[in-house]
Coordinates of C-alpha atoms and ligand atoms in Angstrom, one line a residue:
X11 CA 92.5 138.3 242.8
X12 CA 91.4 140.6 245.4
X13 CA 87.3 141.3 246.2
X14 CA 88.3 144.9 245.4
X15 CA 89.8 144.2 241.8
X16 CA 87.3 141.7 240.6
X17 CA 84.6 143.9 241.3
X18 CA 86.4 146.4 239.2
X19 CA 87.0 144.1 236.4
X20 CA 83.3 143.0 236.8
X21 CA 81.8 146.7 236.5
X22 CA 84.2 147.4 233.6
X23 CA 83.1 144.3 231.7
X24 CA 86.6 142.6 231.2
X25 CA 85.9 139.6 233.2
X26 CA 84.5 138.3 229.9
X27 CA 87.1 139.3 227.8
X28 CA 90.3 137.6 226.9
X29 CA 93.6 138.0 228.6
X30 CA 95.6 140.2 226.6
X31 CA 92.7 142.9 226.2
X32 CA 92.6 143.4 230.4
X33 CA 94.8 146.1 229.9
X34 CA 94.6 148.6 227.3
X35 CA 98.0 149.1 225.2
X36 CA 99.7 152.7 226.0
X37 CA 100.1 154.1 222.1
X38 CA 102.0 157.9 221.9
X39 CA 101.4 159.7 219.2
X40 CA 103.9 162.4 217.2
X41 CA 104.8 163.9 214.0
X42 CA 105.6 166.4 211.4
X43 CA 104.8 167.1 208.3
X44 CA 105.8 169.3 205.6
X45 CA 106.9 169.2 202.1
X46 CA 109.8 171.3 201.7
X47 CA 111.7 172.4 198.3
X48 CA 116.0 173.2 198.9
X49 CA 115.6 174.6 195.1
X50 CA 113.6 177.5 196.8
X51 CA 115.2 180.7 198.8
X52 CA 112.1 180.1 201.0
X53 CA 112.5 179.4 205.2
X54 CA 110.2 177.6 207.3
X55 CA 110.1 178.3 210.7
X56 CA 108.4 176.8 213.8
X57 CA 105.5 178.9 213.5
X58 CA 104.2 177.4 210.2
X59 CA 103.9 173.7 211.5
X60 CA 100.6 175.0 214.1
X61 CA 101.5 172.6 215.8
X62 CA 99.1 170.5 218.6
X63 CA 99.9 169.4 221.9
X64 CA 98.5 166.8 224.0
X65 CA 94.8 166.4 223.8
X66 CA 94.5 168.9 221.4
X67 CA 96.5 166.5 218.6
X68 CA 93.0 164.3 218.9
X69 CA 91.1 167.2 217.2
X70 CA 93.5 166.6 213.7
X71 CA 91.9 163.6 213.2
X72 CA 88.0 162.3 212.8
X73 CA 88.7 158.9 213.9
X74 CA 90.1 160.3 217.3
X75 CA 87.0 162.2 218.2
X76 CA 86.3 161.2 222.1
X77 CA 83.2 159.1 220.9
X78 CA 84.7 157.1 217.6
X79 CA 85.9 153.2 218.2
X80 CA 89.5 153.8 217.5
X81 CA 89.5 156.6 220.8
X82 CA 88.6 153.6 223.0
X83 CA 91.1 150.7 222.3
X84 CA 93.8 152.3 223.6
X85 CA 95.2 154.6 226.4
X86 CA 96.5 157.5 224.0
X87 CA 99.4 159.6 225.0
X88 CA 99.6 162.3 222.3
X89 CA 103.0 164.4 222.2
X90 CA 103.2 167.1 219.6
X91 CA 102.1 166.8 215.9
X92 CA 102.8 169.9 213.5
X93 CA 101.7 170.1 209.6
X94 CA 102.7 173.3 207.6
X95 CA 101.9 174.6 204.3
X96 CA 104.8 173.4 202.0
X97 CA 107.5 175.5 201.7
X98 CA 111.5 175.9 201.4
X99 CA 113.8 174.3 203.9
X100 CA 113.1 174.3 207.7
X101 CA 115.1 176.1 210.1
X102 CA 117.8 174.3 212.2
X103 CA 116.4 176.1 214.9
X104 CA 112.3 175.4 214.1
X105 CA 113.3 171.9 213.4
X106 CA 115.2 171.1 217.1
X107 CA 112.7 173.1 219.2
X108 CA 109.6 170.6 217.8
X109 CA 111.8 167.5 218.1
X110 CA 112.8 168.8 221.4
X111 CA 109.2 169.2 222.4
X112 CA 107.9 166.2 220.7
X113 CA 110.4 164.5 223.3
X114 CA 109.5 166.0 226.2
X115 CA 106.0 163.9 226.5
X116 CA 107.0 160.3 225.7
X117 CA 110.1 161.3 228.6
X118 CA 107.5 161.9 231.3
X119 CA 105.1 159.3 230.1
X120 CA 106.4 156.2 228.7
X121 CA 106.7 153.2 228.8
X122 CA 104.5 152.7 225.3
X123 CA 103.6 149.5 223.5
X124 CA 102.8 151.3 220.5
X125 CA 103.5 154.9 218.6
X126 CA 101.5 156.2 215.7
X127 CA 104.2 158.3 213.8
X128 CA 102.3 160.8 211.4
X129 CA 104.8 161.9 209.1
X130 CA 104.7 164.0 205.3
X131 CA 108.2 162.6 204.5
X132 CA 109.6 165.1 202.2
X133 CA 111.1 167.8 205.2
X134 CA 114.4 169.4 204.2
X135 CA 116.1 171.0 207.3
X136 CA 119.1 173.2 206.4
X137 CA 122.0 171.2 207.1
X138 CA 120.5 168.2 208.1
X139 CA 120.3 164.9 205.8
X140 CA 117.4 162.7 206.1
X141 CA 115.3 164.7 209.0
X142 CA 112.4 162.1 209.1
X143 CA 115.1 159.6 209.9
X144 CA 116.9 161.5 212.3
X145 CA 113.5 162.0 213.8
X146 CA 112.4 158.8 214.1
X147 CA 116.1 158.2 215.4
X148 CA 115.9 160.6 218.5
X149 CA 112.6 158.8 219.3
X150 CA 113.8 155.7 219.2
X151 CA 116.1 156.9 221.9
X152 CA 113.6 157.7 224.0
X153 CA 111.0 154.8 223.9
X154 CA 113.6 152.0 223.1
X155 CA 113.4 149.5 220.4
X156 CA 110.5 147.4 221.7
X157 CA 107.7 149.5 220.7
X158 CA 105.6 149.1 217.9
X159 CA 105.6 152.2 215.7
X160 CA 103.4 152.6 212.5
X161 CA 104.4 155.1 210.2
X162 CA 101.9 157.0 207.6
X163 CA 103.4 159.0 205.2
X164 CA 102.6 161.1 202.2
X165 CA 103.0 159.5 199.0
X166 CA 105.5 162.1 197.8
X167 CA 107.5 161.3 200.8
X168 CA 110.9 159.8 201.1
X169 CA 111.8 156.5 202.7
X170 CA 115.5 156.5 203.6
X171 CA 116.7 153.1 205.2
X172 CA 117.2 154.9 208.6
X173 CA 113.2 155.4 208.3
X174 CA 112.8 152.0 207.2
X175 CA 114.7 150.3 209.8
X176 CA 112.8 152.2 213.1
X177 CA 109.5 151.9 212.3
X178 CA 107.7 148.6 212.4
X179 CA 105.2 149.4 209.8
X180 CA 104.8 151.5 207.2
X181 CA 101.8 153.0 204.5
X182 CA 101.7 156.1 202.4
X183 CA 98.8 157.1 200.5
X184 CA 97.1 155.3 197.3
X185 CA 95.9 158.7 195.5
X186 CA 96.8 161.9 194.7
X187 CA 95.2 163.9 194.3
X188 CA 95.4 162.9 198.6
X189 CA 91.5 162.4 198.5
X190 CA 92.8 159.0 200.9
X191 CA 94.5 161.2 203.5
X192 CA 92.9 160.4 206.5
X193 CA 92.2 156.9 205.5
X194 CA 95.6 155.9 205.3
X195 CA 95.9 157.3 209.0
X196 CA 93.2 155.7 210.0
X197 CA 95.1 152.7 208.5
X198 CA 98.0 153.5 210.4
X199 CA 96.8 153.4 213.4
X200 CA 94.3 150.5 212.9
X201 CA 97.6 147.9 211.8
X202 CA 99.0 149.3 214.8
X203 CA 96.1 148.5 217.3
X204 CA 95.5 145.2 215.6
X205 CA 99.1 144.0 216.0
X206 CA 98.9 145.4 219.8
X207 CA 95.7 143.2 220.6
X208 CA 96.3 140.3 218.4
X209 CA 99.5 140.0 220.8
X210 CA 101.2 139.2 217.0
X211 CA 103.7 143.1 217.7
X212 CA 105.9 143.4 215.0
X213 CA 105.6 142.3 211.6
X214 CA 108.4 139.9 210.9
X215 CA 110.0 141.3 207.5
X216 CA 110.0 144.7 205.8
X217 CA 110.9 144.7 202.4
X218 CA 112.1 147.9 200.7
X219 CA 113.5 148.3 197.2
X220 CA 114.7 151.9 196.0
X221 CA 113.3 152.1 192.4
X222 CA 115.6 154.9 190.5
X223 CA 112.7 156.9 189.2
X224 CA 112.7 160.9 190.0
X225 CA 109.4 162.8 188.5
X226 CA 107.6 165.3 189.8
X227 CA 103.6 165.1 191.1
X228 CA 102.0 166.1 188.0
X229 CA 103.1 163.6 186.1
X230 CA 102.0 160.7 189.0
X231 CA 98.6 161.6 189.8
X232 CA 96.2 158.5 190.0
X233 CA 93.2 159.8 188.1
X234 CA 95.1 159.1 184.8
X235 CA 97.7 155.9 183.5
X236 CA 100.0 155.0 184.7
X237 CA 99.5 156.0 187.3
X238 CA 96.2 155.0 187.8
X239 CA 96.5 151.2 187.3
X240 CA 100.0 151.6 189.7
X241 CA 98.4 152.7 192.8
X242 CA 95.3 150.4 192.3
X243 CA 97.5 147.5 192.3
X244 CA 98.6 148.2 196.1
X245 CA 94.8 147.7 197.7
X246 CA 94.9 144.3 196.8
X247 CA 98.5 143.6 197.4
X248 CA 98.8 144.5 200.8
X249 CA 95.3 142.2 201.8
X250 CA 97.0 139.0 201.0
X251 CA 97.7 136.2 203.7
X252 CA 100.9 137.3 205.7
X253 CA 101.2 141.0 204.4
X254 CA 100.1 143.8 206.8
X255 CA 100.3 146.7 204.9
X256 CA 102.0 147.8 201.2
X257 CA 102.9 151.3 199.9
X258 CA 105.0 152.8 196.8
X259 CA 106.6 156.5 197.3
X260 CA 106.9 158.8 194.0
X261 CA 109.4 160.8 196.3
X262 CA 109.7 164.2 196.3
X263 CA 111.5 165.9 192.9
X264 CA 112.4 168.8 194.5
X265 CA 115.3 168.5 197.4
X266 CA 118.7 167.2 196.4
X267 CA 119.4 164.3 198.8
X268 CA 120.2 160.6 198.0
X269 CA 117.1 159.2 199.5
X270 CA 115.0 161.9 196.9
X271 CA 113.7 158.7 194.7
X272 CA 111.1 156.5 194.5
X273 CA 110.3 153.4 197.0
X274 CA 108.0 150.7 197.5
X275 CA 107.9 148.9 200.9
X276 CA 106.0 146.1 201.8
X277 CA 105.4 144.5 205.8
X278 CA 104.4 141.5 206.8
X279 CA 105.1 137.9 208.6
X280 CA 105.2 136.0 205.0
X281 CA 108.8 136.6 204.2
X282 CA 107.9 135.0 200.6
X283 CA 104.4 136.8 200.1
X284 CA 106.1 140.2 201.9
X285 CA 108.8 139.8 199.4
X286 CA 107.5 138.8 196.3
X287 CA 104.4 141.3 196.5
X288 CA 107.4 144.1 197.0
X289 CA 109.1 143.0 194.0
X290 CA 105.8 142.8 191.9
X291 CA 105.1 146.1 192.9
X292 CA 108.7 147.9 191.5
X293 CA 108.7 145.8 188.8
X294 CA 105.5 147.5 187.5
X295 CA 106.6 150.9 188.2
X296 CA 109.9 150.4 186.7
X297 CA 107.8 148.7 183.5
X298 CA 105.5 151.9 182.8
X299 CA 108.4 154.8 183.6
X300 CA 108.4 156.0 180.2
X301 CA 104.2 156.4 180.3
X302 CA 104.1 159.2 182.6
X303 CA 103.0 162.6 181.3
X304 CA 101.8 165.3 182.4
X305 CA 98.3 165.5 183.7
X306 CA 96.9 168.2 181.9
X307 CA 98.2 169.9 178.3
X308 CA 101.5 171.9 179.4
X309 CA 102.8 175.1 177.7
X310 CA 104.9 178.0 178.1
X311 CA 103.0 181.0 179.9
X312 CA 102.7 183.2 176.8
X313 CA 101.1 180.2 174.6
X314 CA 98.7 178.9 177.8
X315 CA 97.3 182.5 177.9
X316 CA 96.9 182.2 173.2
X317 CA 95.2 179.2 174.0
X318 CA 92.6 180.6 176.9
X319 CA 91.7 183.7 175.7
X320 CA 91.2 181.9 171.9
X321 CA 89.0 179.2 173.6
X322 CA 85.3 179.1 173.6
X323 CA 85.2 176.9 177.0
X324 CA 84.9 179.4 180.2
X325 CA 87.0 179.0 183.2
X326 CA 90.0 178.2 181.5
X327 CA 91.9 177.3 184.4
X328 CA 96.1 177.2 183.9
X329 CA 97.9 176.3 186.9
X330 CA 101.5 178.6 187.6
X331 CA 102.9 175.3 188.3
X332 CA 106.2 176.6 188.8
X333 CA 105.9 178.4 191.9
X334 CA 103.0 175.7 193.4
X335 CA 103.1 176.9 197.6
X336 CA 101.5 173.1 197.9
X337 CA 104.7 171.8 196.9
X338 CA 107.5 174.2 198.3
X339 CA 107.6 177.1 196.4
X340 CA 107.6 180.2 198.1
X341 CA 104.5 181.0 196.5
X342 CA 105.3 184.8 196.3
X343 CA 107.0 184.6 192.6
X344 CA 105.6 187.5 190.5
X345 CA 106.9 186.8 187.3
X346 CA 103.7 185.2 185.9
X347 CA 101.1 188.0 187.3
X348 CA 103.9 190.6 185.5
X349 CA 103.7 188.9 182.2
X350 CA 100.0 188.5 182.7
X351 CA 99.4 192.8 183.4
X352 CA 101.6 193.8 180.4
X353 CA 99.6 191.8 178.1
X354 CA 97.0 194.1 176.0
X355 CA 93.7 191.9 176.3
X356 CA 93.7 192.8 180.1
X357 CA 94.2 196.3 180.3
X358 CA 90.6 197.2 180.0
X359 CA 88.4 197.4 182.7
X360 CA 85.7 195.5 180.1
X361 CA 88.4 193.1 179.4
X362 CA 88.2 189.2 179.7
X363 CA 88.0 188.3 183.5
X364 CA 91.0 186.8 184.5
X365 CA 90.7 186.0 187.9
X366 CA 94.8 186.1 189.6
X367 CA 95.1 183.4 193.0
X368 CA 97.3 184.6 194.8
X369 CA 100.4 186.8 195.2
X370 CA 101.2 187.7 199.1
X371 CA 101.6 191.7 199.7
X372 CA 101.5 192.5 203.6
X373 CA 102.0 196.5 202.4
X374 CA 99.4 196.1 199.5
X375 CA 96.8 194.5 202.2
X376 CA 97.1 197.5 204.6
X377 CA 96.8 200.1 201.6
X378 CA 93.7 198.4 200.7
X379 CA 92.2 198.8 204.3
X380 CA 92.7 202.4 204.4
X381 CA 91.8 202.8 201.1
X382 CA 88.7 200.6 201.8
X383 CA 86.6 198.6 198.9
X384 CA 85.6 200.5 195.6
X385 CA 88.6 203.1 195.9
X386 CA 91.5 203.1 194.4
X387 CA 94.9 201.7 195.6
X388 CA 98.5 201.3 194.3
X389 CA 101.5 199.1 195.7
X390 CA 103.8 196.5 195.4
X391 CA 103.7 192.7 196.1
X392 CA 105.5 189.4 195.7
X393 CA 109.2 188.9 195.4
X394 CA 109.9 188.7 199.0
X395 CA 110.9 185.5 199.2
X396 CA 112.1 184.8 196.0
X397 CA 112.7 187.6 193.4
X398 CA 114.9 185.8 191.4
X399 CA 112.6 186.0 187.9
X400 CA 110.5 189.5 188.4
X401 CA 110.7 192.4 191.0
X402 CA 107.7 193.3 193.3
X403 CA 105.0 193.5 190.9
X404 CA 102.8 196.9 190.5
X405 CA 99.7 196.5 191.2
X406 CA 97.7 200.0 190.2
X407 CA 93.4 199.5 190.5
X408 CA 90.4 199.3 192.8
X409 CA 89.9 197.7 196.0
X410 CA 87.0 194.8 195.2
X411 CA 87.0 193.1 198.7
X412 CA 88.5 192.4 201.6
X413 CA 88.1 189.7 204.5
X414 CA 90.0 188.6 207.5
X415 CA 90.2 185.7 209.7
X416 CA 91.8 182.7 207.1
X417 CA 94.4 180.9 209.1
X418 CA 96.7 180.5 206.3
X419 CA 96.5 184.2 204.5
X420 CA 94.9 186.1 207.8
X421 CA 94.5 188.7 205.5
X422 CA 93.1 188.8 201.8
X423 CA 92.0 191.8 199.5
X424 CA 91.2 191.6 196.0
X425 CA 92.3 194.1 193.8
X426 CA 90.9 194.9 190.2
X427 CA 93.2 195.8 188.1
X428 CA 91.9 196.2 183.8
X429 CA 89.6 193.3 184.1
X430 CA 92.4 191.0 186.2
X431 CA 90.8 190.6 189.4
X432 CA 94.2 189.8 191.6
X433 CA 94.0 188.2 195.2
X434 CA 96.7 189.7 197.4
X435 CA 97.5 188.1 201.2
X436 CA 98.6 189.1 204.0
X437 CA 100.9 185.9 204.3
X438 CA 101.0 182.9 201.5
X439 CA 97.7 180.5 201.1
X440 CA 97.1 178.2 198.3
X441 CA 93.6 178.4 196.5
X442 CA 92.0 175.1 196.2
X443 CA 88.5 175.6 196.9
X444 CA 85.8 177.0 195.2
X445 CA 84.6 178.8 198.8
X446 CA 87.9 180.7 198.6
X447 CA 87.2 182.7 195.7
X448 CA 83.6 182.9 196.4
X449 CA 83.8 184.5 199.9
X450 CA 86.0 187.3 198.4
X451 CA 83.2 188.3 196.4
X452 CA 84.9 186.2 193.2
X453 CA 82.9 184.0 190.9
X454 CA 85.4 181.7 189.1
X455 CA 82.7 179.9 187.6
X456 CA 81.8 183.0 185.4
X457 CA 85.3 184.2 184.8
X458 CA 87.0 183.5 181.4
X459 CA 90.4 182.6 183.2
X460 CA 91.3 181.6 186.3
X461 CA 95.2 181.5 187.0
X462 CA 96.0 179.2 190.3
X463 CA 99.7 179.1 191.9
X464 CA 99.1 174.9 191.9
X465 CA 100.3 172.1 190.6
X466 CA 97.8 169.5 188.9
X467 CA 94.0 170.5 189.8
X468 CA 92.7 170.0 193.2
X469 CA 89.3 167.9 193.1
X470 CA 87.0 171.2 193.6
X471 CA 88.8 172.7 190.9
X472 CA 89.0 170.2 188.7
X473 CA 85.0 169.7 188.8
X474 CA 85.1 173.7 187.5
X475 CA 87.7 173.7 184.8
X476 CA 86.3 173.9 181.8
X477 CA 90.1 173.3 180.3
X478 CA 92.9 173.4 181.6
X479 CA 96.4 174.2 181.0
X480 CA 99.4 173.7 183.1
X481 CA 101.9 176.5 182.3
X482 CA 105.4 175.7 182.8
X483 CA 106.8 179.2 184.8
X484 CA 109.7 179.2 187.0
X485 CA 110.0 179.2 190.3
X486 CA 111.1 176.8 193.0
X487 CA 108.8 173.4 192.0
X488 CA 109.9 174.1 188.5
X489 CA 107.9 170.8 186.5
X490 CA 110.7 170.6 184.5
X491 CA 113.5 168.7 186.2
X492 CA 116.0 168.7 183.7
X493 CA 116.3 172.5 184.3
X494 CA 117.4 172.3 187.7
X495 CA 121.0 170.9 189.3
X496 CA 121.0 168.3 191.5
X497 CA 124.2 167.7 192.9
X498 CA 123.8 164.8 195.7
X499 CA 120.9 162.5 194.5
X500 CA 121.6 159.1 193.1
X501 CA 123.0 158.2 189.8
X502 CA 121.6 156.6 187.2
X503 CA 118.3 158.0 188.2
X504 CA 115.4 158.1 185.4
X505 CA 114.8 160.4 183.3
X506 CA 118.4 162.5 184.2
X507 CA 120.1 159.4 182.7
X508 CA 119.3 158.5 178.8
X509 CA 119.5 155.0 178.2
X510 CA 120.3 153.8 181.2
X511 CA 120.3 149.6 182.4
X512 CA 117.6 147.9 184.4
X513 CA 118.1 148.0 188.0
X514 CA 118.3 145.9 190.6
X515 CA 115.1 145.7 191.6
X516 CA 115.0 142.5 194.3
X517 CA 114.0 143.3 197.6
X518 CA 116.1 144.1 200.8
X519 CA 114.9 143.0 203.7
X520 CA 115.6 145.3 206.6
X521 CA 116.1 144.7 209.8
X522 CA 113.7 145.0 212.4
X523 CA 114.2 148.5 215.5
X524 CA 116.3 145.8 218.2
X525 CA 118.5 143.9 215.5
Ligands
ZN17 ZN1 101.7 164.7 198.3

């Protein structure tokens, strides 16, 4: 060794070190996410993923701020990593320009040992099967088949074989609500490092069995059973000598592809432990299929609104699950607010505070401005997107609030109309928190009724609600399966399919990237 290089070894400490860790491994990191519904008219385009470039990807996640351990073990090449709000299908065009730029780093900078591949799972692209898979595809293409990757993924995701077969390792989250979003990164990335410096690379074996089970979020969440007991089983199950990591996928209910199912997938170098835990794991999920139900009381509109207003327990929260922007609808359907205004209980000004989250109204948002808050303004909103159950709603009242600056809505006025207090935005947001009612001057914790485009209760929420109901209205994330037509997912596929046989439910094992 020369004078030069052992001094510079000496001063950076890695004299004392072991071999392998002289040089730090090269890891790139990429990724989209979104969920998106084909049973909604909605588009996504490029726009909506906000997506990060280079150094700036680091800011997305905690354990990647320049002073946490993580940012130190390992020379980090970040490419392009975009999330959007859930929505309808991506545009062929929004989807090839970020997989075009995604590519353009790990061309200039590779070779990598590693790639951390953050991923939702659940994209639809119009005319394009599988898009996470032809993703991972065209990257494979680019670094080759020797590096590592380490896929996270949402737990509403889809894992097609194509997936399965690129990346080396693979997690999704253990709760949803997704209070264990960035954990499961963090995961990610750690089982990636660790293989990298243990010099161990690539688990041996993936196992992956497709369990034919279809259901929608709200009847999967982990704060209740089934569920609950399901995704605490996988903790344990992927800590066992020879297994790296272990996952099960609920899928996503609402895009029409065969890989639209749910999966469990477990990695490792114990090809018995790897598949025997795999096959433990389906074999529960399979066993308690018939156990899952909805996670809150469910109802029609019409008898959700009987049971709020009759109710003595204030907010009655119902969730307009139908038409949930968190899980691909276009989040602009107006049929419920409609069938809310015409009811009599509301039309005073006295009335009992229902409190509306949200309908988007660009046109509404400016009249408000002029009009400015405590005077009067009339207009339409909603039924852009997807009009296919109620018209652009009339809204006819006073301008409570207004505030700029939210990166999702940009926009968002309140208008009071009878004693319905209804959010409009300039472009879609969901409404999760209690700080997004309070800043517009709302006080959900007062209000009799609070009516939420969302799915099951996010946590803030949920810690409100004094009930709950979740109302069964139409839209593109209608809860109830059975009323929409797939066409191209597979067959028998529980609950479509009364009475049918037990599946085959013994692990594949497949095959690594190079094979
Ligand atoms: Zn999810």
């Amino acid at each position: 060794m020369k004078p030069l290089l052992i001094l510079h070894f000496l001063l950076a400490g890695y004299i004392f070190l072991p071999a392998q860790t002289l040089r730090l491994p090269r890891i790139a990191i990429a990724g989209l996410g979104i969920e998106s519904s084909t049973f909604s008219p909605a588009l996504t385009t490029e726009e909506a993923f906000h997506a990060r470039y280079g150094k700036d990807v680091f800011k997305a996640y905690p354990f990647f701020a320049e002073d946490a351990p993580l940012r130190k073990q390992a020379v980090w090449v970040p490419a392009l990593v975009g999330k959007s709000l859930p929505g309808g299908a991506v545009t062929r065009q929004a989807y090839e320009s970020l997989v075009n730029k995604t590519l353009d780093s790990p061309k200039k900078n590779g070779p990598f040992d590693g790639l951390y591949f953050d991923i939702h799972g659940a994209m639809s692209v119009v005319g394009l099967e599988d898009p996470e898979g032809d993703f991972i595809t065209r990257i494979r293409k680019v670094i080759g088949t020797k590096t590592l990757i380490s896929t996270s993924m949402d737990l509403h995701g889809n894992v097609s074989w194509r997936l399965a077969q690129h990346t080396d390792i693979i997690t999704c989250y253990r709760m949803a609500p997704h209070e264990d979003a960035m954990e499961t990164k963090q995961r990610a990335v750690t089982n990636l490092l660790n293989r990298l410096a243990s010099g161990k690379g690539k688990p041996a074996y993936k196992a992956r069995i497709v369990v034919p089970i279809l259901l929608p979020g709200e009847k999967t969440s982990t704060r209740i059973e089934p569920g609950k007991s399901l995704y605490q089983a996988v903790a344990p199950a992927s800590v066992q000598p020879g297994i790296v990591d272990a996952a099960i996928w609920i899928g996503y209910a609402w895009a029409d592809e065969p890989r639209n199912h749910a999966v469990v997938m477990v990695t490792g170098d114990d090809r018995e432990a790897v598949t025997r835990t795999a096959e433990q794991l389906a074999a529960s999920f399979w066993k308690v299929r018939n156990e899952f139900v909805f996670v809150a009381p469910t109802g029609t509109l019409a008898e959700s609104l009987d049971k709020a207003l009759a109710s003595s327990k204030k907010p009655f929260f119902i969730s307009d699950s139908g038409d949930n922007p968190t899980a691909g609808g276009a989040g602009d359907v107006t049929w419920t607010l409609t069938e809310i205004l015409k009811r009599p209980e509301f039309k005073e000004q006295n009335g009992p505070v229902l409190i509306y989250a949200s309908i988007p109204g660009p046109e509404l948002v400016q009249k408000a401005i002029a009009a400015g808050v405590g005077n009067p303004v009339e207009g339409y909103a909603g039924a852009k997107v997807d009009s296919r159950y109620a018209p652009p709603v009339k809204l006819s009242g006073t301008v409570h609030s207004i505030e700029y600056g939210d990166k999702d809505a940009e926009v968002e006025v309140v208008v009071k109309v009878g004693s319905v207090y209804v959010i409009v935005t300039q472009k879609r947001k969901p409404y999760h928190n209690e700080i997004d009612f309070t800043r517009l001057g709302l006080q959900p914790r007062k209000s009799d009724i609070a009516v939420v485009k969302i799915g099951y209760l996010q946590p803030e929420l949920y810690d409100m609600r004094a009930d709950w109901i979740l109302a069964l209205t139409p839209g593109g994330v209608d809860q109830n399966l059975e009323r929409l037509e797939y066409k191209h997912i597979q067959r028998p596929m529980y609950p479509f399919d009364k009475n049918m046989k037990d599946p085959d439910l013994s692990a594949k094992l497949v095959p690594l990237a190079d094979e």
